[in-house]
mmCIF file of N, CA and C in Angstrom:
data_model
loop_
_atom_site.group_PDB
_atom_site.id
_atom_site.type_symbol
_atom_site.label_atom_id
_atom_site.label_comp_id
_atom_site.label_asym_id
_atom_site.label_seq_id
_atom_site.Cartn_x
_atom_site.Cartn_y
_atom_site.Cartn_z
ATOM 1 N N UNK A 1014 -26.387 5.070 13.648
ATOM 2 C CA UNK A 1014 -26.676 5.906 12.589
ATOM 3 C C UNK A 1014 -27.613 7.014 13.075
ATOM 4 N N UNK A 1015 -27.456 8.173 12.515
ATOM 5 C CA UNK A 1015 -28.385 9.254 12.816
ATOM 6 C C UNK A 1015 -28.654 9.924 11.477
ATOM 7 N N UNK A 1016 -29.966 9.932 11.106
ATOM 8 C CA UNK A 1016 -30.362 10.569 9.799
ATOM 9 C C UNK A 1016 -29.515 9.931 8.655
ATOM 10 N N UNK A 1017 -29.417 8.613 8.597
ATOM 11 C CA UNK A 1017 -28.702 7.874 7.594
ATOM 12 C C UNK A 1017 -27.201 8.220 7.509
ATOM 13 N N UNK A 1018 -26.668 8.761 8.639
ATOM 14 C CA UNK A 1018 -25.204 9.043 8.679
ATOM 15 C C UNK A 1018 -24.606 8.146 9.794
ATOM 16 N N UNK A 1019 -23.579 7.370 9.380
ATOM 17 C CA UNK A 1019 -22.913 6.621 10.396
ATOM 18 C C UNK A 1019 -22.247 7.482 11.461
ATOM 19 N N UNK A 1020 -22.407 7.118 12.683
ATOM 20 C CA UNK A 1020 -21.840 7.908 13.822
ATOM 21 C C UNK A 1020 -20.606 7.254 14.400
ATOM 22 N N UNK A 1021 -20.637 5.926 14.539
ATOM 23 C CA UNK A 1021 -19.515 5.226 15.121
ATOM 24 C C UNK A 1021 -19.261 3.903 14.426
ATOM 25 N N UNK A 1022 -18.007 3.599 14.144
ATOM 26 C CA UNK A 1022 -17.595 2.300 13.640
ATOM 27 C C UNK A 1022 -16.944 1.569 14.840
ATOM 28 N N UNK A 1023 -17.520 0.396 15.087
ATOM 29 C CA UNK A 1023 -17.017 -0.449 16.198
ATOM 30 C C UNK A 1023 -16.257 -1.672 15.619
ATOM 31 N N UNK A 1024 -15.062 -1.843 16.040
ATOM 32 C CA UNK A 1024 -14.222 -2.963 15.583
ATOM 33 C C UNK A 1024 -13.942 -3.857 16.809
ATOM 34 N N UNK A 1025 -14.482 -5.120 16.728
ATOM 35 C CA UNK A 1025 -14.392 -6.022 17.844
ATOM 36 C C UNK A 1025 -13.601 -7.302 17.411
ATOM 37 N N UNK A 1026 -12.638 -7.653 18.243
ATOM 38 C CA UNK A 1026 -11.951 -8.938 18.075
ATOM 39 C C UNK A 1026 -12.370 -9.817 19.263
ATOM 40 N N UNK A 1027 -13.325 -10.692 18.952
ATOM 41 C CA UNK A 1027 -13.881 -11.580 20.029
ATOM 42 C C UNK A 1027 -12.849 -12.508 20.552
ATOM 43 N N UNK A 1028 -11.913 -13.031 19.747
ATOM 44 C CA UNK A 1028 -10.885 -13.919 20.189
ATOM 45 C C UNK A 1028 -9.910 -13.292 21.211
ATOM 46 N N UNK A 1029 -9.524 -12.008 20.898
ATOM 47 C CA UNK A 1029 -8.589 -11.293 21.781
ATOM 48 C C UNK A 1029 -9.313 -10.501 22.828
ATOM 49 N N UNK A 1030 -10.664 -10.435 22.729
ATOM 50 C CA UNK A 1030 -11.460 -9.642 23.689
ATOM 51 C C UNK A 1030 -11.020 -8.120 23.611
ATOM 52 N N UNK A 1031 -10.879 -7.625 22.445
ATOM 53 C CA UNK A 1031 -10.520 -6.236 22.150
ATOM 54 C C UNK A 1031 -11.675 -5.504 21.532
ATOM 55 N N UNK A 1032 -11.837 -4.258 21.860
ATOM 56 C CA UNK A 1032 -12.842 -3.416 21.222
ATOM 57 C C UNK A 1032 -12.265 -2.085 20.940
ATOM 58 N N UNK A 1033 -12.466 -1.551 19.727
ATOM 59 C CA UNK A 1033 -11.968 -0.205 19.412
ATOM 60 C C UNK A 1033 -13.080 0.470 18.618
ATOM 61 N N UNK A 1034 -13.082 1.792 18.646
ATOM 62 C CA UNK A 1034 -14.136 2.501 17.933
ATOM 63 C C UNK A 1034 -13.625 3.756 17.256
ATOM 64 N N UNK A 1035 -14.267 4.163 16.194
ATOM 65 C CA UNK A 1035 -13.942 5.356 15.449
ATOM 66 C C UNK A 1035 -15.227 6.195 15.361
ATOM 67 N N UNK A 1036 -15.223 7.333 15.947
ATOM 68 C CA UNK A 1036 -16.417 8.232 15.936
ATOM 69 C C UNK A 1036 -16.396 9.116 14.685
ATOM 70 N N UNK A 1037 -17.470 9.260 13.998
ATOM 71 C CA UNK A 1037 -17.552 10.104 12.801
ATOM 72 C C UNK A 1037 -18.285 11.416 13.065
ATOM 73 N N UNK A 1038 -18.748 11.556 14.322
ATOM 74 C CA UNK A 1038 -19.418 12.828 14.716
ATOM 75 C C UNK A 1038 -18.792 13.314 16.002
ATOM 76 N N UNK A 1039 -18.900 14.598 16.274
ATOM 77 C CA UNK A 1039 -18.339 15.180 17.465
ATOM 78 C C UNK A 1039 -19.278 15.165 18.656
ATOM 79 N N UNK A 1040 -20.563 15.118 18.381
ATOM 80 C CA UNK A 1040 -21.579 15.188 19.430
ATOM 81 C C UNK A 1040 -21.620 13.784 20.089
ATOM 82 N N UNK A 1041 -21.250 13.725 21.387
ATOM 83 C CA UNK A 1041 -21.213 12.428 22.090
ATOM 84 C C UNK A 1041 -22.569 11.867 22.251
ATOM 85 N N UNK A 1042 -23.577 12.643 22.098
ATOM 86 C CA UNK A 1042 -24.983 12.087 22.163
ATOM 87 C C UNK A 1042 -25.251 11.064 21.066
ATOM 88 N N UNK A 1043 -24.561 11.183 19.971
ATOM 89 C CA UNK A 1043 -24.781 10.281 18.807
ATOM 90 C C UNK A 1043 -23.727 9.179 18.622
ATOM 91 N N UNK A 1044 -22.782 9.134 19.570
ATOM 92 C CA UNK A 1044 -21.772 8.104 19.481
ATOM 93 C C UNK A 1044 -22.137 6.891 20.329
ATOM 94 N N UNK A 1045 -21.612 5.707 19.903
ATOM 95 C CA UNK A 1045 -22.024 4.459 20.552
ATOM 96 C C UNK A 1045 -21.653 4.399 22.030
ATOM 97 N N UNK A 1046 -20.512 4.940 22.439
ATOM 98 C CA UNK A 1046 -20.065 4.869 23.769
ATOM 99 C C UNK A 1046 -19.992 6.183 24.527
ATOM 100 N N UNK A 1047 -20.632 7.209 23.950
ATOM 101 C CA UNK A 1047 -20.613 8.526 24.605
ATOM 102 C C UNK A 1047 -19.214 9.095 24.591
ATOM 103 N N UNK A 1048 -18.783 9.558 25.753
ATOM 104 C CA UNK A 1048 -17.404 10.193 25.846
ATOM 105 C C UNK A 1048 -16.361 9.180 26.126
ATOM 106 N N UNK A 1049 -16.725 7.882 26.194
ATOM 107 C CA UNK A 1049 -15.735 6.823 26.390
ATOM 108 C C UNK A 1049 -14.956 6.524 25.082
ATOM 109 N N UNK A 1050 -13.693 6.916 24.997
ATOM 110 C CA UNK A 1050 -12.958 6.782 23.768
ATOM 111 C C UNK A 1050 -12.221 5.434 23.723
ATOM 112 N N UNK A 1051 -12.166 4.708 24.816
ATOM 113 C CA UNK A 1051 -11.502 3.365 24.816
ATOM 114 C C UNK A 1051 -12.422 2.347 25.447
ATOM 115 N N UNK A 1052 -13.468 1.926 24.720
ATOM 116 C CA UNK A 1052 -14.407 1.000 25.280
ATOM 117 C C UNK A 1052 -13.819 -0.387 25.488
ATOM 118 N N UNK A 1053 -14.258 -1.087 26.513
ATOM 119 C CA UNK A 1053 -13.878 -2.461 26.779
ATOM 120 C C UNK A 1053 -14.867 -3.423 26.070
ATOM 121 N N UNK A 1054 -14.512 -4.666 26.124
ATOM 122 C CA UNK A 1054 -15.426 -5.666 25.553
ATOM 123 C C UNK A 1054 -16.722 -5.679 26.324
ATOM 124 N N UNK A 1055 -16.648 -5.427 27.650
ATOM 125 C CA UNK A 1055 -17.868 -5.363 28.497
ATOM 126 C C UNK A 1055 -18.724 -4.133 28.032
ATOM 127 N N UNK A 1056 -18.107 -3.055 27.718
ATOM 128 C CA UNK A 1056 -18.833 -1.878 27.237
ATOM 129 C C UNK A 1056 -19.561 -2.224 25.900
ATOM 130 N N UNK A 1057 -18.865 -2.926 25.035
ATOM 131 C CA UNK A 1057 -19.489 -3.373 23.782
ATOM 132 C C UNK A 1057 -20.718 -4.292 24.036
ATOM 133 N N UNK A 1058 -20.555 -5.265 24.964
ATOM 134 C CA UNK A 1058 -21.654 -6.136 25.236
ATOM 135 C C UNK A 1058 -22.812 -5.402 25.859
ATOM 136 N N UNK A 1059 -22.515 -4.459 26.753
ATOM 137 C CA UNK A 1059 -23.603 -3.619 27.302
ATOM 138 C C UNK A 1059 -24.306 -2.825 26.221
ATOM 139 N N UNK A 1060 -23.509 -2.271 25.279
ATOM 140 C CA UNK A 1060 -24.060 -1.515 24.151
ATOM 141 C C UNK A 1060 -25.023 -2.378 23.367
ATOM 142 N N UNK A 1061 -24.629 -3.565 23.028
ATOM 143 C CA UNK A 1061 -25.507 -4.489 22.277
ATOM 144 C C UNK A 1061 -26.755 -4.815 23.059
ATOM 145 N N UNK A 1062 -26.599 -5.136 24.331
ATOM 146 C CA UNK A 1062 -27.780 -5.536 25.126
ATOM 147 C C UNK A 1062 -28.738 -4.415 25.301
ATOM 148 N N UNK A 1063 -28.204 -3.115 25.303
ATOM 149 C CA UNK A 1063 -29.114 -2.014 25.511
ATOM 150 C C UNK A 1063 -29.949 -1.742 24.236
ATOM 151 N N UNK A 1064 -29.593 -2.328 23.134
ATOM 152 C CA UNK A 1064 -30.310 -2.140 21.876
ATOM 153 C C UNK A 1064 -31.097 -3.365 21.397
ATOM 154 N N UNK A 1065 -31.406 -4.281 22.296
ATOM 155 C CA UNK A 1065 -32.235 -5.392 21.909
ATOM 156 C C UNK A 1065 -33.204 -5.692 23.045
ATOM 157 N N UNK A 1066 -33.956 -6.782 22.874
ATOM 158 C CA UNK A 1066 -34.932 -7.179 23.882
ATOM 159 C C UNK A 1066 -34.241 -7.340 25.264
ATOM 160 N N UNK A 1067 -34.886 -6.774 26.313
ATOM 161 C CA UNK A 1067 -34.307 -6.903 27.673
ATOM 162 C C UNK A 1067 -34.321 -8.358 28.079
ATOM 163 N N UNK A 1068 -33.249 -8.758 28.713
ATOM 164 C CA UNK A 1068 -33.098 -10.178 29.183
ATOM 165 C C UNK A 1068 -34.248 -10.589 30.121
ATOM 166 N N UNK A 1069 -34.625 -9.763 31.077
ATOM 167 C CA UNK A 1069 -35.703 -10.174 32.041
ATOM 168 C C UNK A 1069 -37.123 -9.977 31.503
ATOM 169 N N UNK A 1070 -37.305 -9.682 30.273
ATOM 170 C CA UNK A 1070 -38.610 -9.415 29.711
ATOM 171 C C UNK A 1070 -39.571 -10.640 29.841
ATOM 172 N N UNK A 1071 -40.831 -10.284 30.140
ATOM 173 C CA UNK A 1071 -41.815 -11.363 30.217
ATOM 174 C C UNK A 1071 -41.934 -12.033 28.858
ATOM 175 N N UNK A 1072 -42.105 -13.342 28.845
ATOM 176 C CA UNK A 1072 -42.263 -14.095 27.664
ATOM 177 C C UNK A 1072 -41.124 -14.006 26.667
ATOM 178 N N UNK A 1073 -39.891 -13.813 27.196
ATOM 179 C CA UNK A 1073 -38.752 -13.684 26.306
ATOM 180 C C UNK A 1073 -38.546 -14.907 25.463
ATOM 181 N N UNK A 1074 -38.851 -16.076 26.011
ATOM 182 C CA UNK A 1074 -38.615 -17.317 25.212
ATOM 183 C C UNK A 1074 -39.546 -17.382 24.052
ATOM 184 N N UNK A 1075 -40.740 -16.841 24.175
ATOM 185 C CA UNK A 1075 -41.678 -16.815 22.995
ATOM 186 C C UNK A 1075 -41.141 -15.852 21.969
ATOM 187 N N UNK A 1076 -40.616 -14.717 22.385
ATOM 188 C CA UNK A 1076 -40.159 -13.786 21.408
ATOM 189 C C UNK A 1076 -38.888 -14.314 20.647
ATOM 190 N N UNK A 1077 -38.011 -14.966 21.447
ATOM 191 C CA UNK A 1077 -36.882 -15.581 20.798
ATOM 192 C C UNK A 1077 -37.231 -16.690 19.823
ATOM 193 N N UNK A 1078 -38.242 -17.422 20.210
ATOM 194 C CA UNK A 1078 -38.758 -18.492 19.285
ATOM 195 C C UNK A 1078 -39.335 -17.850 18.017
ATOM 196 N N UNK A 1079 -40.028 -16.741 18.152
ATOM 197 C CA UNK A 1079 -40.591 -16.042 16.974
ATOM 198 C C UNK A 1079 -39.450 -15.520 16.096
ATOM 199 N N UNK A 1080 -38.362 -15.144 16.654
ATOM 200 C CA UNK A 1080 -37.211 -14.688 15.842
ATOM 201 C C UNK A 1080 -36.314 -15.862 15.351
ATOM 202 N N UNK A 1081 -36.692 -17.033 15.772
ATOM 203 C CA UNK A 1081 -35.934 -18.276 15.472
ATOM 204 C C UNK A 1081 -34.520 -18.252 16.011
ATOM 205 N N UNK A 1082 -34.429 -17.837 17.267
ATOM 206 C CA UNK A 1082 -33.132 -17.747 17.967
ATOM 207 C C UNK A 1082 -33.228 -18.721 19.172
ATOM 208 N N UNK A 1083 -32.305 -19.654 19.280
ATOM 209 C CA UNK A 1083 -32.432 -20.668 20.326
ATOM 210 C C UNK A 1083 -32.152 -20.223 21.760
ATOM 211 N N UNK A 1084 -31.415 -19.146 21.925
ATOM 212 C CA UNK A 1084 -31.078 -18.670 23.282
ATOM 213 C C UNK A 1084 -30.889 -17.166 23.232
ATOM 214 N N UNK A 1085 -30.820 -16.510 24.375
ATOM 215 C CA UNK A 1085 -30.626 -15.070 24.462
ATOM 216 C C UNK A 1085 -29.202 -14.695 24.113
ATOM 217 N N UNK A 1086 -29.046 -13.995 22.999
ATOM 218 C CA UNK A 1086 -27.715 -13.539 22.534
ATOM 219 C C UNK A 1086 -27.977 -12.207 21.874
ATOM 220 N N UNK A 1087 -27.571 -11.071 22.522
ATOM 221 C CA UNK A 1087 -27.848 -9.769 21.928
ATOM 222 C C UNK A 1087 -27.359 -9.612 20.457
ATOM 223 N N UNK A 1088 -26.176 -10.203 20.174
ATOM 224 C CA UNK A 1088 -25.685 -10.052 18.783
ATOM 225 C C UNK A 1088 -26.629 -10.743 17.818
ATOM 226 N N UNK A 1089 -27.031 -11.964 18.110
ATOM 227 C CA UNK A 1089 -27.986 -12.682 17.244
ATOM 228 C C UNK A 1089 -29.328 -11.951 17.106
ATOM 229 N N UNK A 1090 -29.804 -11.404 18.166
ATOM 230 C CA UNK A 1090 -31.082 -10.679 18.127
ATOM 231 C C UNK A 1090 -30.976 -9.491 17.190
ATOM 232 N N UNK A 1091 -29.928 -8.715 17.370
ATOM 233 C CA UNK A 1091 -29.714 -7.492 16.571
ATOM 234 C C UNK A 1091 -29.482 -7.871 15.106
ATOM 235 N N UNK A 1092 -28.716 -8.967 14.827
ATOM 236 C CA UNK A 1092 -28.490 -9.401 13.502
ATOM 237 C C UNK A 1092 -29.827 -9.785 12.823
ATOM 238 N N UNK A 1093 -30.673 -10.450 13.613
ATOM 239 C CA UNK A 1093 -31.937 -10.962 13.080
ATOM 240 C C UNK A 1093 -32.919 -9.850 12.717
ATOM 241 N N UNK A 1094 -32.983 -8.758 13.586
ATOM 242 C CA UNK A 1094 -33.943 -7.685 13.354
ATOM 243 C C UNK A 1094 -33.284 -6.416 12.847
ATOM 244 N N UNK A 1095 -32.086 -6.544 12.295
ATOM 245 C CA UNK A 1095 -31.361 -5.417 11.644
ATOM 246 C C UNK A 1095 -31.201 -4.233 12.610
ATOM 247 N N UNK A 1096 -31.094 -4.489 13.885
ATOM 248 C CA UNK A 1096 -30.850 -3.382 14.853
ATOM 249 C C UNK A 1096 -32.085 -2.606 15.232
ATOM 250 N N UNK A 1097 -33.257 -3.037 14.760
ATOM 251 C CA UNK A 1097 -34.470 -2.322 15.082
ATOM 252 C C UNK A 1097 -34.855 -2.611 16.542
ATOM 253 N N UNK A 1098 -35.087 -1.557 17.255
ATOM 254 C CA UNK A 1098 -35.477 -1.718 18.676
ATOM 255 C C UNK A 1098 -36.648 -0.754 18.922
ATOM 256 N N UNK A 1099 -37.825 -1.186 18.578
ATOM 257 C CA UNK A 1099 -38.984 -0.328 18.749
ATOM 258 C C UNK A 1099 -38.862 0.851 17.824
ATOM 259 N N UNK A 1100 -38.551 2.023 18.344
ATOM 260 C CA UNK A 1100 -38.532 3.221 17.525
ATOM 261 C C UNK A 1100 -37.153 3.488 16.856
ATOM 262 N N UNK A 1101 -36.153 2.684 17.225
ATOM 263 C CA UNK A 1101 -34.794 2.970 16.712
ATOM 264 C C UNK A 1101 -34.355 1.902 15.729
ATOM 265 N N UNK A 1102 -33.564 2.311 14.784
ATOM 266 C CA UNK A 1102 -32.877 1.389 13.906
ATOM 267 C C UNK A 1102 -31.499 1.971 13.671
ATOM 268 N N UNK A 1103 -30.606 1.715 14.646
ATOM 269 C CA UNK A 1103 -29.330 2.375 14.639
ATOM 270 C C UNK A 1103 -28.118 1.520 14.380
ATOM 271 N N UNK A 1104 -28.327 0.221 14.357
ATOM 272 C CA UNK A 1104 -27.186 -0.681 14.177
ATOM 273 C C UNK A 1104 -27.255 -1.235 12.774
ATOM 274 N N UNK A 1105 -26.267 -1.030 11.968
ATOM 275 C CA UNK A 1105 -26.240 -1.523 10.587
ATOM 276 C C UNK A 1105 -24.955 -2.291 10.368
#
């Protein structure tokens, strides 16, 4: 989201390992995958991980415990904190 406007809709089928996206803005700076119009499941996983606590962060286990998450999973972290990553809140 940018200024309360959705920029990209991401459709993921975990079972089939497919990822598709629909951009609602023309400026690639505000899209989830930039100029990549056919993201892979790996691109999606990288996107999620880039918007949550870094995996190698000091005291990560303490932060996960504070969030009541048993293990490092970017999707669970983002779901728990509503996509807030410090100064950003872009995943809804």
